[in-house]
XYZ file of C-alpha atoms in Angstrom:
74
model
C 123.836 100.239 5.193
C 127.466 100.158 4.219
C 127.385 98.697 0.687
C 129.327 95.543 1.604
C 126.810 92.856 0.684
C 127.818 90.136 -1.728
C 125.859 89.653 -4.970
C 124.220 86.569 -3.449
C 123.207 88.485 -0.319
C 121.714 91.251 -2.477
C 119.744 88.682 -4.458
C 118.507 87.027 -1.264
C 117.459 90.419 0.148
C 115.489 91.143 -3.039
C 113.786 87.760 -2.848
C 112.827 88.299 0.797
C 111.337 91.719 0.073
C 109.422 90.304 -2.887
C 107.986 87.598 -0.619
C 107.073 90.218 1.981
C 105.354 92.374 -0.629
C 103.288 89.377 -1.813
C 101.656 89.127 1.632
C 98.653 91.006 2.887
C 99.411 93.358 5.777
C 98.785 91.739 9.176
C 96.960 94.939 10.094
C 96.587 98.468 8.758
C 95.964 99.962 5.353
C 96.654 97.682 2.366
C 97.539 100.631 0.109
C 100.177 101.858 2.571
C 101.561 98.293 2.853
C 101.844 98.065 -0.968
C 103.599 101.429 -1.208
C 106.115 100.594 1.518
C 106.908 97.071 0.362
C 107.053 98.093 -3.318
C 109.619 100.757 -2.443
C 111.711 98.123 -0.645
C 111.489 95.745 -3.628
C 112.538 98.461 -6.082
C 115.448 99.488 -3.831
C 116.579 95.875 -3.540
C 116.399 95.484 -7.325
C 118.617 98.543 -7.638
C 121.111 96.956 -5.234
C 121.205 93.766 -7.312
C 121.705 95.821 -10.492
C 124.549 97.780 -8.844
C 122.729 101.038 -9.554
C 125.009 103.878 -8.370
C 122.064 105.377 -6.441
C 120.999 102.028 -4.924
C 122.193 102.647 -1.392
C 120.454 106.012 -1.234
C 117.239 104.443 -2.597
C 117.481 101.650 -0.033
C 118.055 104.013 2.885
C 115.030 106.075 1.779
C 112.781 103.002 1.501
C 113.962 101.368 4.719
C 111.976 102.548 7.733
C 111.363 99.458 9.858
C 109.879 101.236 12.865
C 107.307 103.192 10.859
C 106.173 100.102 8.945
C 106.003 97.979 12.073
C 104.031 100.666 13.865
C 101.404 100.593 11.111
C 101.325 96.929 10.171
C 102.875 94.623 12.776
C 100.261 92.766 14.786
C 100.191 93.508 18.512
């Protein structure tokens, strides 16, 4: 994460995370899924709003491997 996304790219990222969060987890705990995806949505909203702490929030919320380990189907 380098902070070089255009406003349109930030908006698209937010929309994609919102769509992801609207899904049920393919496997694993639904509460964990909601917590992880909600954190990503909130971080993406901060990016769109140009929040000065947005990149830090995004880095904290982004943990692809951990989420995939819990929720990605085999």
